[in-house]
Coordinates of C-alpha atoms in Angstrom, one line a residue:
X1 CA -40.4 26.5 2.2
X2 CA -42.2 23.8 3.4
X3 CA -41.1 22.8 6.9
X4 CA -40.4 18.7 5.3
X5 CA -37.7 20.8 2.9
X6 CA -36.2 22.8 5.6
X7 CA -35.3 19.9 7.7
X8 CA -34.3 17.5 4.9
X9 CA -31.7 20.3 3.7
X10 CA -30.4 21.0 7.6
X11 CA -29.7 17.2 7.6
X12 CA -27.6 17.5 4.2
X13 CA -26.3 20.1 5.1
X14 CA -25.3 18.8 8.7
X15 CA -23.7 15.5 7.0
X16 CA -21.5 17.6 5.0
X17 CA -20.1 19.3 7.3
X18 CA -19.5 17.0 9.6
X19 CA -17.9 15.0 6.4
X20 CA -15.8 17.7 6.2
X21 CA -14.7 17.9 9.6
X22 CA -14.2 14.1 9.7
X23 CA -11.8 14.6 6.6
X24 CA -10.0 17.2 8.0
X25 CA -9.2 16.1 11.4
X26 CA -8.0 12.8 10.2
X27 CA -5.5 14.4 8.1
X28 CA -4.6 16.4 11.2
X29 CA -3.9 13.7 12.9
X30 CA -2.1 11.5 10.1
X31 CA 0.3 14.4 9.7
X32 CA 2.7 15.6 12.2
X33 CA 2.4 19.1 11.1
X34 CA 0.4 20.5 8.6
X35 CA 2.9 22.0 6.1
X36 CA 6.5 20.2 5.5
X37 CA 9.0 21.3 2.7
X38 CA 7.8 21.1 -0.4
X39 CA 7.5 18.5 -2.6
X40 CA 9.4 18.7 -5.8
X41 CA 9.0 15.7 -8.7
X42 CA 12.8 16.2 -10.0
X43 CA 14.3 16.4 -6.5
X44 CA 12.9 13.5 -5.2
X45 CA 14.7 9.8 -5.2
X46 CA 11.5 7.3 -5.1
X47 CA 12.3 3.6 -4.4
X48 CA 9.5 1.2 -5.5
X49 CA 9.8 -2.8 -4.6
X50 CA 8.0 -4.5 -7.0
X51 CA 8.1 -1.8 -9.5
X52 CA 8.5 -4.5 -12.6
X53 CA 5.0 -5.7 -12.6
X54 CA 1.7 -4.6 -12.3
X55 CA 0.9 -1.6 -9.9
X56 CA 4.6 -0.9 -9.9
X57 CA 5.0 -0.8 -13.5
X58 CA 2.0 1.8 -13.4
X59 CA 3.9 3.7 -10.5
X60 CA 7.2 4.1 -12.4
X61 CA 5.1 5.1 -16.0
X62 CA 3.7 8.2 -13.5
X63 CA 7.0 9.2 -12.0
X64 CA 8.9 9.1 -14.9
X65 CA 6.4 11.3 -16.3
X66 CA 6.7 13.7 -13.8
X67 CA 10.8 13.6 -13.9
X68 CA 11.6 11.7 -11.0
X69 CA 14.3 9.7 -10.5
X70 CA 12.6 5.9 -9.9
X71 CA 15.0 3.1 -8.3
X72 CA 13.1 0.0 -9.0
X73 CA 13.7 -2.9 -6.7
X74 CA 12.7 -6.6 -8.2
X75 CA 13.8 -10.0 -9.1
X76 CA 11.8 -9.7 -12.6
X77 CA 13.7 -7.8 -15.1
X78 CA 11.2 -4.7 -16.1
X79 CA 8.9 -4.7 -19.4
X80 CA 11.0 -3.0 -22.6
X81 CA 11.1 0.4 -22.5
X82 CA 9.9 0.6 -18.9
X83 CA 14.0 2.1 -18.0
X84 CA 15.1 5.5 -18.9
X85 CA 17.8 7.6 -18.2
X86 CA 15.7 8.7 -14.8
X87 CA 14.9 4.9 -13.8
X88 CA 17.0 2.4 -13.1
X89 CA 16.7 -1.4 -11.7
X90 CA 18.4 -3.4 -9.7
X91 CA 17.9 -6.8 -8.8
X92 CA 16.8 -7.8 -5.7
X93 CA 15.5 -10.6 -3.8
X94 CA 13.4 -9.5 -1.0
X95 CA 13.8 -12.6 1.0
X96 CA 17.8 -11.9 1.6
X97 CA 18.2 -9.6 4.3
X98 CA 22.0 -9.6 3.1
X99 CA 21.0 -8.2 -0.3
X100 CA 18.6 -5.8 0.7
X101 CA 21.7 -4.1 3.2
X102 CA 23.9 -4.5 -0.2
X103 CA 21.8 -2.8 -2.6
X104 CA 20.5 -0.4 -0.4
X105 CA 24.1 0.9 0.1
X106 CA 24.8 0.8 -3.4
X107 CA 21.7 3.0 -4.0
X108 CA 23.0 5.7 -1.3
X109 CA 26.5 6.0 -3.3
X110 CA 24.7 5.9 -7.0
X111 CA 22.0 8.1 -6.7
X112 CA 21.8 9.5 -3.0
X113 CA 19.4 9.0 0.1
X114 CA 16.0 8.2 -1.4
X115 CA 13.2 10.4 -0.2
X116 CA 10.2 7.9 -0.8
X117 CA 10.2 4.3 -0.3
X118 CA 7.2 2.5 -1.5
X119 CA 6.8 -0.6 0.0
X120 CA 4.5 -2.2 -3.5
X121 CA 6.2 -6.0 -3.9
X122 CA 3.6 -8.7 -2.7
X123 CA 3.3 -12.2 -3.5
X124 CA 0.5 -15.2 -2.3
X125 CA 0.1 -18.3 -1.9
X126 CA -3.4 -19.2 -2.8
X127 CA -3.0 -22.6 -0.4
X128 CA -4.7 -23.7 2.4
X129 CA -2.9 -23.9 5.6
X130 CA -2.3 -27.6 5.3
X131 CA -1.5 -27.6 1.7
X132 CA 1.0 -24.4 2.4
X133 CA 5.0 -25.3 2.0
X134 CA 6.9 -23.8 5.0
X135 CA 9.3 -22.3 2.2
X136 CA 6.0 -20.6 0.3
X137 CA 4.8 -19.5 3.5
X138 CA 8.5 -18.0 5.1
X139 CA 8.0 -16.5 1.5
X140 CA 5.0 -15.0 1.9
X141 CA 6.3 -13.2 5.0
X142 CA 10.0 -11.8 4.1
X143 CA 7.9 -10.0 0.7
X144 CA 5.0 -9.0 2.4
X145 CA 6.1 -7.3 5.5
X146 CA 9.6 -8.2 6.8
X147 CA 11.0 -6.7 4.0
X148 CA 9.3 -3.7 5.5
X149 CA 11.5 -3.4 8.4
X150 CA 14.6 -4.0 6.4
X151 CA 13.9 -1.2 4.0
X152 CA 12.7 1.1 6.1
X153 CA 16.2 0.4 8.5
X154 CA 18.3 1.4 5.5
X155 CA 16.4 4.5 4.3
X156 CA 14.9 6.1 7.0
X157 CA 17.2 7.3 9.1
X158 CA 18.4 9.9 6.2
X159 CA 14.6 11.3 5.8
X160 CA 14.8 11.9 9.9
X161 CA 18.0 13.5 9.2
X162 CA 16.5 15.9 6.5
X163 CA 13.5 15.7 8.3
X164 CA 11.6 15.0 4.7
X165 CA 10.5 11.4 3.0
X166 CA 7.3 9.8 2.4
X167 CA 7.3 5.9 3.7
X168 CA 4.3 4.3 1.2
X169 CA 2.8 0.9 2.3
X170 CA 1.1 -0.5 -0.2
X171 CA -1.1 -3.3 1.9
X172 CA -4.5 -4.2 0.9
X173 CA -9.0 -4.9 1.9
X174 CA -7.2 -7.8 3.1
X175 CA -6.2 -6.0 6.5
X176 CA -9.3 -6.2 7.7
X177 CA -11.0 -9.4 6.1
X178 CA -9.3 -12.7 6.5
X179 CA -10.8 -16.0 4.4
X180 CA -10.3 -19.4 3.6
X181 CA -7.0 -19.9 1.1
X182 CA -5.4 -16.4 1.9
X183 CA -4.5 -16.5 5.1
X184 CA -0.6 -16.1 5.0
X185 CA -1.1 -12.9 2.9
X186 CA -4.1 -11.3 4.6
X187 CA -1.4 -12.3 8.0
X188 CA 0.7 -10.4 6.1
X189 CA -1.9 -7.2 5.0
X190 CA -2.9 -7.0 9.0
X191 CA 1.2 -6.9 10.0
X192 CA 1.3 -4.1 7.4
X193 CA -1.5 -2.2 9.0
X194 CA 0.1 -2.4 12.0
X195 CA 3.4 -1.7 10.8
X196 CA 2.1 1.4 9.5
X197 CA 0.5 2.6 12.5
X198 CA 3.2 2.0 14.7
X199 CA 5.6 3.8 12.0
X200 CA 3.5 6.5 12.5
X201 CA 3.9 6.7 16.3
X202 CA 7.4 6.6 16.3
X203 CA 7.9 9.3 13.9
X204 CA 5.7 11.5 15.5
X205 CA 6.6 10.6 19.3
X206 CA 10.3 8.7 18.8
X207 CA 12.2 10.7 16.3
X208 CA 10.7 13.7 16.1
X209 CA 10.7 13.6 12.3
X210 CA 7.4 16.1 12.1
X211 CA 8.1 16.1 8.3
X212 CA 8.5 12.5 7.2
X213 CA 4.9 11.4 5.7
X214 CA 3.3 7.9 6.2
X215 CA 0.9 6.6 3.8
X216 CA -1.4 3.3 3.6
X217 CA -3.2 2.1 0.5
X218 CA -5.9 -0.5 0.7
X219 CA -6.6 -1.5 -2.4
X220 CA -9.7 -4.1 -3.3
X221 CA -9.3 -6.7 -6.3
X222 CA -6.5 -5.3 -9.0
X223 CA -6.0 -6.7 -12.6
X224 CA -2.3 -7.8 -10.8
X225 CA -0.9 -11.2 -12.1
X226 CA -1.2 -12.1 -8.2
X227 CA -5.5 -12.3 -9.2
X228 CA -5.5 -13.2 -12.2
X229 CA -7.4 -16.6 -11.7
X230 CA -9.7 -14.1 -10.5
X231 CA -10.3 -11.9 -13.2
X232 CA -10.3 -14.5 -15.4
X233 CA -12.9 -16.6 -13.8
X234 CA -15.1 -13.6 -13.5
X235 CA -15.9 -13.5 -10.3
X236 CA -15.2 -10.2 -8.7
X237 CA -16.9 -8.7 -12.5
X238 CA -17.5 -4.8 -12.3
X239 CA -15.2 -4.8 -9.0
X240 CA -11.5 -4.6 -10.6
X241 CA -9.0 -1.7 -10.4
X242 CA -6.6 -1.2 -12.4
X243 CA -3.0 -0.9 -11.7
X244 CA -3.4 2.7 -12.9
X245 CA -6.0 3.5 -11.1
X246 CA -3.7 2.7 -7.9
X247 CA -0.9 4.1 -8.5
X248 CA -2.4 7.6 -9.4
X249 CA -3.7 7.6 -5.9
X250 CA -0.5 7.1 -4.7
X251 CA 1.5 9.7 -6.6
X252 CA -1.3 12.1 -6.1
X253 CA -1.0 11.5 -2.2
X254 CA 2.8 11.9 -2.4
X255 CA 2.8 15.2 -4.1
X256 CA 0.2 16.8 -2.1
X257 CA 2.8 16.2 0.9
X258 CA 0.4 14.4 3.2
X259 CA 0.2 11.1 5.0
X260 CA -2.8 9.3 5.3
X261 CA -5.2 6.0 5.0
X262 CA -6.5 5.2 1.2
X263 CA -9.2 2.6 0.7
X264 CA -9.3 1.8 -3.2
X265 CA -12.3 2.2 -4.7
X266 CA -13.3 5.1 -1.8
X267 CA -16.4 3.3 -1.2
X268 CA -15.1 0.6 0.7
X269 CA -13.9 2.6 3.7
X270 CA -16.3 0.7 5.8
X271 CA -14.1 -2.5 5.5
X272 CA -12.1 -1.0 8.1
X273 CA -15.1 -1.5 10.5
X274 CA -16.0 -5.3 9.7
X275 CA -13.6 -6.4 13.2
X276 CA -15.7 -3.6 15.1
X277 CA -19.8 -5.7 13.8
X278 CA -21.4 -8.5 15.9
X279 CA -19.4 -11.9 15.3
X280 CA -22.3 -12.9 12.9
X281 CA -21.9 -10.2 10.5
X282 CA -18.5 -10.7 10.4
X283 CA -18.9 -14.7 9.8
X284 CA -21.3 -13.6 7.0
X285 CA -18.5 -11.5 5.0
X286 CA -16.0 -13.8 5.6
X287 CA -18.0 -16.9 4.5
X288 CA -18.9 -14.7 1.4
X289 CA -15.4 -13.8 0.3
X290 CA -14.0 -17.8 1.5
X291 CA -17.3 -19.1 -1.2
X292 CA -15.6 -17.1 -3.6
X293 CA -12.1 -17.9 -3.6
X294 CA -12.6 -21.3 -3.0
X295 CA -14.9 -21.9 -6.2
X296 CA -11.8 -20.3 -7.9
X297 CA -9.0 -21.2 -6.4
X298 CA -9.9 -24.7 -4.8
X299 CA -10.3 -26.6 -1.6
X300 CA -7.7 -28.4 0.0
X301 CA -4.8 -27.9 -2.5

């Protein structure tokens, strides 16, 4: 073998294992132990905000499939034929603290404690800071993230007890990227990141809960009503998920019983690293993504 070969296939192979390694180590340290109880579709409760439209409709489609009983939490009434005897809906306005404590107690004495929460509901503003309402932007922030804390206050303590659940954040590329008319939300994608992390920290070192799972999902551009000014001005072309595509990743990552960090599409991992680049590559990205969204969205208003 010519000597070129040999070290051309020592590098390969020395990337994949190190690939390897990296994968396995991170889900090492994203999970508190590396075997829980298992996870079984029919015995789990899964509570999904948002679960009327878009990526929540796909979520609800999957679990239902699966025969898992789906509590959907929304103000939007879901699509026909969406309920069945396994799913149910109740109406909820994410921005009432009050109502949140209500229906989360009527959930416990209707169904039981949930074991998954998936935190899905999101809403923007597609303003610039001037132009932004304080009502759109207080908004903004009770969907997006303190609606968060208030969930996870009413249905975490029974997966510590039980010492099983799965908390889902469903955040977004927007955690790491912040551009011109989406600030409030990508405030709101960074608090979710950090809400996340620190979740994860005081499962592991607070309550001990060594088999309650933590997941993050960053998803790019989805065919969501939230974009669709974007889809339908073309701009993002060849880059669009759909809700599908999402919410398999998330069911998948439930059932295999892990915790863990998903960029959607895979390939854009490295958006995590954008804070980390000298300040002119990240003022090049950012000016990028502010070109775009402007040109669809607008200036000022």
């Amino acid at each position: 073998m010519p000597p070129a070969v040999a070290i051309g296939l020592g590098v390969v192979s020395c990337i994949s294992l190190l690939s390897r390694a990296n994968a396995y180590l991170s889900k090492q340290a994203l999970n508190n132990t590396p075997t829980g109880k298992p996870w079984s579709p029919e015995q789990e409760i899964v509570v999904i905000t948002g679960g009327s439209g878009g990526i929540g409709v796909a979520l609800v489609k999957l679990l239902a499939s699966q025969g898992t009983k789906t509590i959907i939490f929304d103000v939007v009434e879901p699509p026909a034929g969406l309920t069945n005897p396994n799913t149910f809906f109740y109406n909820l306005d994410l921005t009432d603290s009050s109502a949140i404590k209500a229906i989360a107690a009527r959930v416990r004495s209707e169904h039981g404690n949930p074991t998954i929460l998936i935190n899905n509901a999101g809403i923007e503003s597609n303003l610039s800071i001037l132009a932004l309402p304080e009502p759109n932007l207080r908004s903004v922030f009770d969907v997006n993230i303190i609606a968060h804390f208030l969930l996870v206050q009413e249905l975490l303590p029974a997966m510590i007890s039980s010492n099983h659940g799965h908390i889902v954040t469903v955040a977004s590329l927007a955690s790491f990227t912040t551009h011109a008319i989406n600030i409030d939300y990508a405030c709101t994608k960074a608090a979710a990141l950090a809400f996340h992390e620190g979740l994860g920290q005081e499962l592991r070192h607070v309550y001990k809960a060594n088999g309650v799972r933590n997941t993050i999902v960053h998803p790019g551009w989805v065919r969501t009503p939230i974009i669709q000014k974007m889809v339908d001005s073309d701009a993002r072309k060849g880059q669009i998920l759909e809700p599908r595509d999402v919410a398999e990743a998330i069911v998948n990552q439930i059932m295999a019983g892990a915790g863990g960090q998903l960029f959607l599409p895979s390939k854009y991992w490295f958006v995590s690293l954008v804070r980390g680049l000298p300040a002119w590559v990240q003022e090049g990205v950012r000016n990028k993504l502010s070109v775009t969204r402007i040109a669809v969205y607008g200036g000022k208003e």
